[in-house]
mmCIF file with all atom_site columns, C-alpha atoms in Angstrom:
data_model
loop_
_atom_site.group_PDB
_atom_site.id
_atom_site.type_symbol
_atom_site.label_atom_id
_atom_site.label_alt_id
_atom_site.label_comp_id
_atom_site.label_asym_id
_atom_site.label_entity_id
_atom_site.label_seq_id
_atom_site.pdbx_PDB_ins_code
_atom_site.Cartn_x
_atom_site.Cartn_y
_atom_site.Cartn_z
_atom_site.occupancy
_atom_site.B_iso_or_equiv
_atom_site.pdbx_formal_charge
_atom_site.auth_seq_id
_atom_site.auth_comp_id
_atom_site.auth_asym_id
_atom_site.auth_atom_id
_atom_site.pdbx_PDB_model_num
ATOM 1   C CA . MET J 1 1   ? 20.030 60.643 -45.678 1.00 0.00 ? 5   MET J CA 1
ATOM 2   C CA . GLY J 1 2   ? 22.417 59.342 -43.019 1.00 0.00 ? 6   GLY J CA 1
ATOM 3   C CA . LYS J 1 3   ? 19.594 59.521 -40.468 1.00 0.00 ? 7   LYS J CA 1
ATOM 4   C CA . ASN J 1 4   ? 17.267 57.505 -42.687 1.00 0.00 ? 8   ASN J CA 1
ATOM 5   C CA . SER J 1 5   ? 19.808 54.801 -43.474 1.00 0.00 ? 9   SER J CA 1
ATOM 6   C CA . LYS J 1 6   ? 20.809 54.312 -39.838 1.00 0.00 ? 10  LYS J CA 1
ATOM 7   C CA . PRO J 1 7   ? 17.348 53.290 -38.643 1.00 0.00 ? 11  PRO J CA 1
ATOM 8   C CA . LYS J 1 8   ? 17.041 50.944 -41.612 1.00 0.00 ? 12  LYS J CA 1
ATOM 9   C CA . GLU J 1 9   ? 20.399 49.370 -40.754 1.00 0.00 ? 13  GLU J CA 1
ATOM 10  C CA . SER J 1 10  ? 19.388 49.239 -37.117 1.00 0.00 ? 14  SER J CA 1
ATOM 11  C CA . ALA J 1 11  ? 16.084 47.601 -38.000 1.00 0.00 ? 15  ALA J CA 1
ATOM 12  C CA . LYS J 1 12  ? 17.891 45.146 -40.228 1.00 0.00 ? 16  LYS J CA 1
ATOM 13  C CA . GLY J 1 13  ? 20.383 44.487 -37.456 1.00 0.00 ? 17  GLY J CA 1
ATOM 14  C CA . LYS J 1 14  ? 17.580 43.833 -34.974 1.00 0.00 ? 18  LYS J CA 1
ATOM 15  C CA . GLY J 1 15  ? 15.903 41.521 -37.447 1.00 0.00 ? 19  GLY J CA 1
ATOM 16  C CA . LYS J 1 16  ? 19.125 39.620 -37.901 1.00 0.00 ? 20  LYS J CA 1
ATOM 17  C CA . GLN J 1 17  ? 19.653 39.437 -34.147 1.00 0.00 ? 21  GLN J CA 1
ATOM 18  C CA . ALA J 1 18  ? 16.138 38.179 -33.632 1.00 0.00 ? 22  ALA J CA 1
ATOM 19  C CA . ALA J 1 19  ? 16.597 35.654 -36.409 1.00 0.00 ? 23  ALA J CA 1
ATOM 20  C CA . GLY J 1 20  ? 19.967 34.695 -34.972 1.00 0.00 ? 24  GLY J CA 1
ATOM 21  C CA . GLY J 1 21  ? 18.371 34.353 -31.564 1.00 0.00 ? 25  GLY J CA 1
ATOM 22  C CA . SER J 1 22  ? 15.634 32.152 -32.938 1.00 0.00 ? 26  SER J CA 1
ATOM 23  C CA . ASP J 1 23  ? 18.188 30.068 -34.817 1.00 0.00 ? 27  ASP J CA 1
ATOM 24  C CA . GLU J 1 24  ? 20.086 29.607 -31.589 1.00 0.00 ? 28  GLU J CA 1
ATOM 25  C CA . SER J 1 25  ? 16.954 28.776 -29.626 1.00 0.00 ? 29  SER J CA 1
ATOM 26  C CA . SER J 1 26  ? 15.892 26.283 -32.277 1.00 0.00 ? 30  SER J CA 1
ATOM 27  C CA . LYS J 1 27  ? 18.766 23.991 -31.366 1.00 0.00 ? 31  LYS J CA 1
ATOM 28  C CA . GLY J 1 28  ? 17.332 20.807 -29.963 1.00 0.00 ? 32  GLY J CA 1
ATOM 29  C CA . LYS J 1 29  ? 13.955 21.371 -31.585 1.00 0.00 ? 33  LYS J CA 1
ATOM 30  C CA . GLY J 1 30  ? 12.262 18.685 -33.577 1.00 0.00 ? 34  GLY J CA 1
ATOM 31  C CA . LYS J 1 31  ? 10.053 19.026 -36.634 1.00 0.00 ? 35  LYS J CA 1
ATOM 32  C CA . SER J 1 32  ? 7.196  20.309 -34.495 1.00 0.00 ? 36  SER J CA 1
ATOM 33  C CA . GLY J 1 33  ? 9.314  23.276 -33.367 1.00 0.00 ? 37  GLY J CA 1
ATOM 34  C CA . LYS J 1 34  ? 8.920  22.338 -29.705 1.00 0.00 ? 38  LYS J CA 1
ATOM 35  C CA . SER J 1 35  ? 12.126 22.145 -27.708 1.00 0.00 ? 39  SER J CA 1
ATOM 36  C CA . ASP J 1 36  ? 13.167 18.684 -26.577 1.00 0.00 ? 40  ASP J CA 1
ATOM 37  C CA . GLY J 1 37  ? 15.383 20.278 -23.927 1.00 0.00 ? 41  GLY J CA 1
ATOM 38  C CA . LEU J 1 38  ? 18.516 18.399 -24.963 1.00 0.00 ? 42  LEU J CA 1
ATOM 39  C CA . GLY J 1 39  ? 21.555 20.295 -23.824 1.00 0.00 ? 43  GLY J CA 1
ATOM 40  C CA . THR J 1 40  ? 19.503 23.166 -22.388 1.00 0.00 ? 44  THR J CA 1
ATOM 41  C CA . CYS J 1 41  ? 17.510 21.762 -19.472 1.00 0.00 ? 45  CYS J CA 1
ATOM 42  C CA . THR J 1 42  ? 18.699 22.073 -15.890 1.00 0.00 ? 46  THR J CA 1
ATOM 43  C CA . TYR J 1 43  ? 16.905 19.048 -14.395 1.00 0.00 ? 47  TYR J CA 1
ATOM 44  C CA . VAL J 1 44  ? 16.073 15.557 -15.618 1.00 0.00 ? 48  VAL J CA 1
ATOM 45  C CA . LYS J 1 45  ? 13.657 13.025 -14.136 1.00 0.00 ? 49  LYS J CA 1
ATOM 46  C CA . ALA J 1 46  ? 14.863 9.498  -14.798 1.00 0.00 ? 50  ALA J CA 1
ATOM 47  C CA . ARG J 1 47  ? 14.739 5.841  -13.857 1.00 0.00 ? 51  ARG J CA 1
ATOM 48  C CA . HIS J 1 48  ? 17.688 3.515  -14.272 1.00 0.00 ? 52  HIS J CA 1
ATOM 49  C CA . ILE J 1 49  ? 18.861 -0.032 -13.996 1.00 0.00 ? 53  ILE J CA 1
ATOM 50  C CA . LEU J 1 50  ? 22.364 -0.541 -12.596 1.00 0.00 ? 54  LEU J CA 1
ATOM 51  C CA . CYS J 1 51  ? 24.233 -3.829 -12.853 1.00 0.00 ? 55  CYS J CA 1
ATOM 52  C CA . GLU J 1 52  ? 27.800 -4.639 -11.904 1.00 0.00 ? 56  GLU J CA 1
ATOM 53  C CA . LYS J 1 53  ? 28.163 -7.149 -14.742 1.00 0.00 ? 57  LYS J CA 1
ATOM 54  C CA . GLN J 1 54  ? 27.714 -6.388 -18.418 1.00 0.00 ? 58  GLN J CA 1
ATOM 55  C CA . GLY J 1 55  ? 25.986 -9.713 -19.057 1.00 0.00 ? 59  GLY J CA 1
ATOM 56  C CA . GLN J 1 56  ? 23.247 -8.871 -16.592 1.00 0.00 ? 60  GLN J CA 1
ATOM 57  C CA . ILE J 1 57  ? 22.563 -5.395 -18.047 1.00 0.00 ? 61  ILE J CA 1
ATOM 58  C CA . ASN J 1 58  ? 22.488 -6.925 -21.536 1.00 0.00 ? 62  ASN J CA 1
ATOM 59  C CA . GLU J 1 59  ? 19.896 -9.448 -20.350 1.00 0.00 ? 63  GLU J CA 1
ATOM 60  C CA . ALA J 1 60  ? 17.701 -6.636 -18.989 1.00 0.00 ? 64  ALA J CA 1
ATOM 61  C CA . TYR J 1 61  ? 18.140 -4.646 -22.212 1.00 0.00 ? 65  TYR J CA 1
ATOM 62  C CA . LYS J 1 62  ? 17.176 -7.680 -24.295 1.00 0.00 ? 66  LYS J CA 1
ATOM 63  C CA . LYS J 1 63  ? 13.898 -7.868 -22.383 1.00 0.00 ? 67  LYS J CA 1
ATOM 64  C CA . LEU J 1 64  ? 13.299 -4.191 -23.194 1.00 0.00 ? 68  LEU J CA 1
ATOM 65  C CA . GLN J 1 65  ? 14.103 -4.838 -26.860 1.00 0.00 ? 69  GLN J CA 1
ATOM 66  C CA . ASP J 1 66  ? 11.900 -7.923 -27.074 1.00 0.00 ? 70  ASP J CA 1
ATOM 67  C CA . GLY J 1 67  ? 8.986  -6.194 -25.368 1.00 0.00 ? 71  GLY J CA 1
ATOM 68  C CA . TRP J 1 68  ? 9.069  -2.658 -26.800 1.00 0.00 ? 72  TRP J CA 1
ATOM 69  C CA . LEU J 1 69  ? 12.236 -1.248 -28.289 1.00 0.00 ? 73  LEU J CA 1
ATOM 70  C CA . GLY J 1 70  ? 12.476 -3.832 -31.071 1.00 0.00 ? 74  GLY J CA 1
ATOM 71  C CA . ASN J 1 71  ? 9.064  -2.669 -32.326 1.00 0.00 ? 75  ASN J CA 1
ATOM 72  C CA . GLY J 1 72  ? 10.005 1.000  -32.108 1.00 0.00 ? 76  GLY J CA 1
ATOM 73  C CA . ASP J 1 73  ? 7.757  1.462  -29.072 1.00 0.00 ? 77  ASP J CA 1
ATOM 74  C CA . LYS J 1 74  ? 8.567  3.398  -25.910 1.00 0.00 ? 78  LYS J CA 1
ATOM 75  C CA . VAL J 1 75  ? 8.978  1.407  -22.716 1.00 0.00 ? 79  VAL J CA 1
ATOM 76  C CA . PRO J 1 76  ? 6.144  2.216  -20.275 1.00 0.00 ? 80  PRO J CA 1
ATOM 77  C CA . PRO J 1 77  ? 7.638  3.535  -16.995 1.00 0.00 ? 81  PRO J CA 1
ATOM 78  C CA . ALA J 1 78  ? 5.723  0.880  -15.000 1.00 0.00 ? 82  ALA J CA 1
ATOM 79  C CA . GLU J 1 79  ? 7.287  -1.893 -17.088 1.00 0.00 ? 83  GLU J CA 1
ATOM 80  C CA . PHE J 1 80  ? 10.755 -0.333 -16.814 1.00 0.00 ? 84  PHE J CA 1
ATOM 81  C CA . ALA J 1 81  ? 10.184 -0.166 -13.041 1.00 0.00 ? 85  ALA J CA 1
ATOM 82  C CA . LYS J 1 82  ? 9.457  -3.915 -12.922 1.00 0.00 ? 86  LYS J CA 1
ATOM 83  C CA . LEU J 1 83  ? 12.724 -4.684 -14.706 1.00 0.00 ? 87  LEU J CA 1
ATOM 84  C CA . ALA J 1 84  ? 14.606 -2.270 -12.444 1.00 0.00 ? 88  ALA J CA 1
ATOM 85  C CA . ALA J 1 85  ? 13.195 -4.050 -9.393  1.00 0.00 ? 89  ALA J CA 1
ATOM 86  C CA . GLU J 1 86  ? 14.284 -7.383 -10.870 1.00 0.00 ? 90  GLU J CA 1
ATOM 87  C CA . TYR J 1 87  ? 17.733 -6.482 -12.226 1.00 0.00 ? 91  TYR J CA 1
ATOM 88  C CA . SER J 1 88  ? 19.055 -3.287 -10.642 1.00 0.00 ? 92  SER J CA 1
ATOM 89  C CA . GLU J 1 89  ? 21.692 -3.539 -7.937  1.00 0.00 ? 93  GLU J CA 1
ATOM 90  C CA . CYS J 1 90  ? 21.172 0.098  -6.975  1.00 0.00 ? 94  CYS J CA 1
ATOM 91  C CA . PRO J 1 91  ? 19.084 0.883  -3.879  1.00 0.00 ? 95  PRO J CA 1
ATOM 92  C CA . SER J 1 92  ? 16.738 2.785  -6.252  1.00 0.00 ? 96  SER J CA 1
ATOM 93  C CA . GLY J 1 93  ? 15.825 -0.583 -7.783  1.00 0.00 ? 97  GLY J CA 1
ATOM 94  C CA . LYS J 1 94  ? 13.390 -1.123 -4.913  1.00 0.00 ? 98  LYS J CA 1
ATOM 95  C CA . LYS J 1 95  ? 11.596 2.031  -6.110  1.00 0.00 ? 99  LYS J CA 1
ATOM 96  C CA . GLY J 1 96  ? 11.529 0.877  -9.717  1.00 0.00 ? 100 GLY J CA 1
ATOM 97  C CA . GLY J 1 97  ? 14.834 2.592  -10.456 1.00 0.00 ? 101 GLY J CA 1
ATOM 98  C CA . ASP J 1 98  ? 13.276 6.009  -9.800  1.00 0.00 ? 102 ASP J CA 1
ATOM 99  C CA . LEU J 1 99  ? 15.932 8.676  -9.293  1.00 0.00 ? 103 LEU J CA 1
ATOM 100 C CA . GLY J 1 100 ? 13.431 11.539 -9.261  1.00 0.00 ? 104 GLY J CA 1
ATOM 101 C CA . TRP J 1 101 ? 14.514 14.970 -10.474 1.00 0.00 ? 105 TRP J CA 1
ATOM 102 C CA . PHE J 1 102 ? 18.226 15.697 -10.372 1.00 0.00 ? 106 PHE J CA 1
ATOM 103 C CA . PRO J 1 103 ? 20.216 18.742 -11.492 1.00 0.00 ? 107 PRO J CA 1
ATOM 104 C CA . ARG J 1 104 ? 23.004 18.958 -14.004 1.00 0.00 ? 108 ARG J CA 1
ATOM 105 C CA . GLY J 1 105 ? 26.278 18.364 -12.150 1.00 0.00 ? 109 GLY J CA 1
ATOM 106 C CA . LYS J 1 106 ? 24.891 15.932 -9.552  1.00 0.00 ? 110 LYS J CA 1
ATOM 107 C CA . MET J 1 107 ? 25.571 12.700 -11.437 1.00 0.00 ? 111 MET J CA 1
ATOM 108 C CA . ALA J 1 108 ? 29.026 11.570 -12.522 1.00 0.00 ? 112 ALA J CA 1
ATOM 109 C CA . GLY J 1 109 ? 30.442 11.747 -16.051 1.00 0.00 ? 113 GLY J CA 1
ATOM 110 C CA . PRO J 1 110 ? 28.857 9.322  -18.495 1.00 0.00 ? 114 PRO J CA 1
ATOM 111 C CA . PHE J 1 111 ? 25.662 8.951  -16.457 1.00 0.00 ? 115 PHE J CA 1
ATOM 112 C CA . GLN J 1 112 ? 24.955 12.682 -16.628 1.00 0.00 ? 116 GLN J CA 1
ATOM 113 C CA . GLU J 1 113 ? 25.897 12.797 -20.300 1.00 0.00 ? 117 GLU J CA 1
ATOM 114 C CA . VAL J 1 114 ? 23.438 10.034 -21.213 1.00 0.00 ? 118 VAL J CA 1
ATOM 115 C CA . ALA J 1 115 ? 20.665 11.225 -18.870 1.00 0.00 ? 119 ALA J CA 1
ATOM 116 C CA . PHE J 1 116 ? 20.701 14.765 -20.245 1.00 0.00 ? 120 PHE J CA 1
ATOM 117 C CA . ASN J 1 117 ? 20.900 13.594 -23.865 1.00 0.00 ? 121 ASN J CA 1
ATOM 118 C CA . THR J 1 118 ? 18.121 10.996 -23.817 1.00 0.00 ? 122 THR J CA 1
ATOM 119 C CA . LEU J 1 119 ? 14.774 12.202 -25.140 1.00 0.00 ? 123 LEU J CA 1
ATOM 120 C CA . ILE J 1 120 ? 11.734 12.183 -22.845 1.00 0.00 ? 124 ILE J CA 1
ATOM 121 C CA . GLY J 1 121 ? 10.152 8.738  -22.967 1.00 0.00 ? 125 GLY J CA 1
ATOM 122 C CA . ALA J 1 122 ? 13.231 7.204  -24.588 1.00 0.00 ? 126 ALA J CA 1
ATOM 123 C CA . THR J 1 123 ? 15.421 4.465  -23.161 1.00 0.00 ? 127 THR J CA 1
ATOM 124 C CA . SER J 1 124 ? 19.202 4.589  -23.487 1.00 0.00 ? 128 SER J CA 1
ATOM 125 C CA . ALA J 1 125 ? 21.322 1.734  -24.713 1.00 0.00 ? 129 ALA J CA 1
ATOM 126 C CA . PRO J 1 126 ? 23.423 0.097  -21.984 1.00 0.00 ? 130 PRO J CA 1
ATOM 127 C CA . PHE J 1 127 ? 26.531 2.088  -21.068 1.00 0.00 ? 131 PHE J CA 1
ATOM 128 C CA . LYS J 1 128 ? 29.364 1.876  -18.552 1.00 0.00 ? 132 LYS J CA 1
ATOM 129 C CA . SER J 1 129 ? 30.146 4.297  -15.734 1.00 0.00 ? 133 SER J CA 1
ATOM 130 C CA . THR J 1 130 ? 32.389 4.118  -12.703 1.00 0.00 ? 134 THR J CA 1
ATOM 131 C CA . HIS J 1 131 ? 29.521 2.414  -10.815 1.00 0.00 ? 135 HIS J CA 1
ATOM 132 C CA . GLY J 1 132 ? 28.803 -0.315 -13.361 1.00 0.00 ? 136 GLY J CA 1
ATOM 133 C CA . TYR J 1 133 ? 26.490 -0.696 -16.345 1.00 0.00 ? 137 TYR J CA 1
ATOM 134 C CA . HIS J 1 134 ? 23.316 1.340  -16.720 1.00 0.00 ? 138 HIS J CA 1
ATOM 135 C CA . ILE J 1 135 ? 20.166 1.725  -18.776 1.00 0.00 ? 139 ILE J CA 1
ATOM 136 C CA . ILE J 1 136 ? 18.277 5.017  -18.358 1.00 0.00 ? 140 ILE J CA 1
ATOM 137 C CA . LEU J 1 137 ? 14.638 5.858  -19.029 1.00 0.00 ? 141 LEU J CA 1
ATOM 138 C CA . CYS J 1 138 ? 14.165 9.649  -19.258 1.00 0.00 ? 142 CYS J CA 1
ATOM 139 C CA . GLU J 1 139 ? 10.792 10.703 -17.855 1.00 0.00 ? 143 GLU J CA 1
ATOM 140 C CA . GLY J 1 140 ? 11.022 14.501 -17.895 1.00 0.00 ? 144 GLY J CA 1
ATOM 141 C CA . ARG J 1 141 ? 13.016 17.717 -18.244 1.00 0.00 ? 145 ARG J CA 1
ATOM 142 C CA . LYS J 1 142 ? 12.728 21.156 -16.713 1.00 0.00 ? 146 LYS J CA 1
ATOM 143 C CA . ASN J 1 143 ? 14.742 24.299 -16.176 1.00 0.00 ? 147 ASN J CA 1
#
C-alpha cells in the first residue's frame, strides 16, 4: 500500500509543481494568455524624447495626447519619431529618438524601470531621470 500511495503523492506533487510553474509563468500575461514580457524580458527596443525642461516635455506629451493617446490609440512609431526629432535634446532625436535594442542594466534607474515596464506599442507618461524629462515608446521585447 505504501508503494501505491507514494506514486500517487508523487504524481500529485508533480501536478502541483507544474501548476505552480504555470502560475509563476503566467505573471505578466494578459487575458489572451500571451506573455507581455513585463519584468521577464532581457532586452527592450524603444524610442524616447528627452528634454531638459519639464515644460517642453509636457508640450510634446500634449501633442501625443491630442493626436492619439487622448482617443485611446497607440502612437505610430513614425509619428513619435517626428516629435522626437522636433523636441528631443538627445543625440538620438536625429534618429527619431530610436535607442534600438538595449539590455537590462544598461540604462540608469528610472529610465530602465519605465522602459522595461511599458507595454509594446505603449507610450509612457513623462517622467524625470538624472538626464532630464523623458517620454518612452516601447517597440519590442526579447530575451
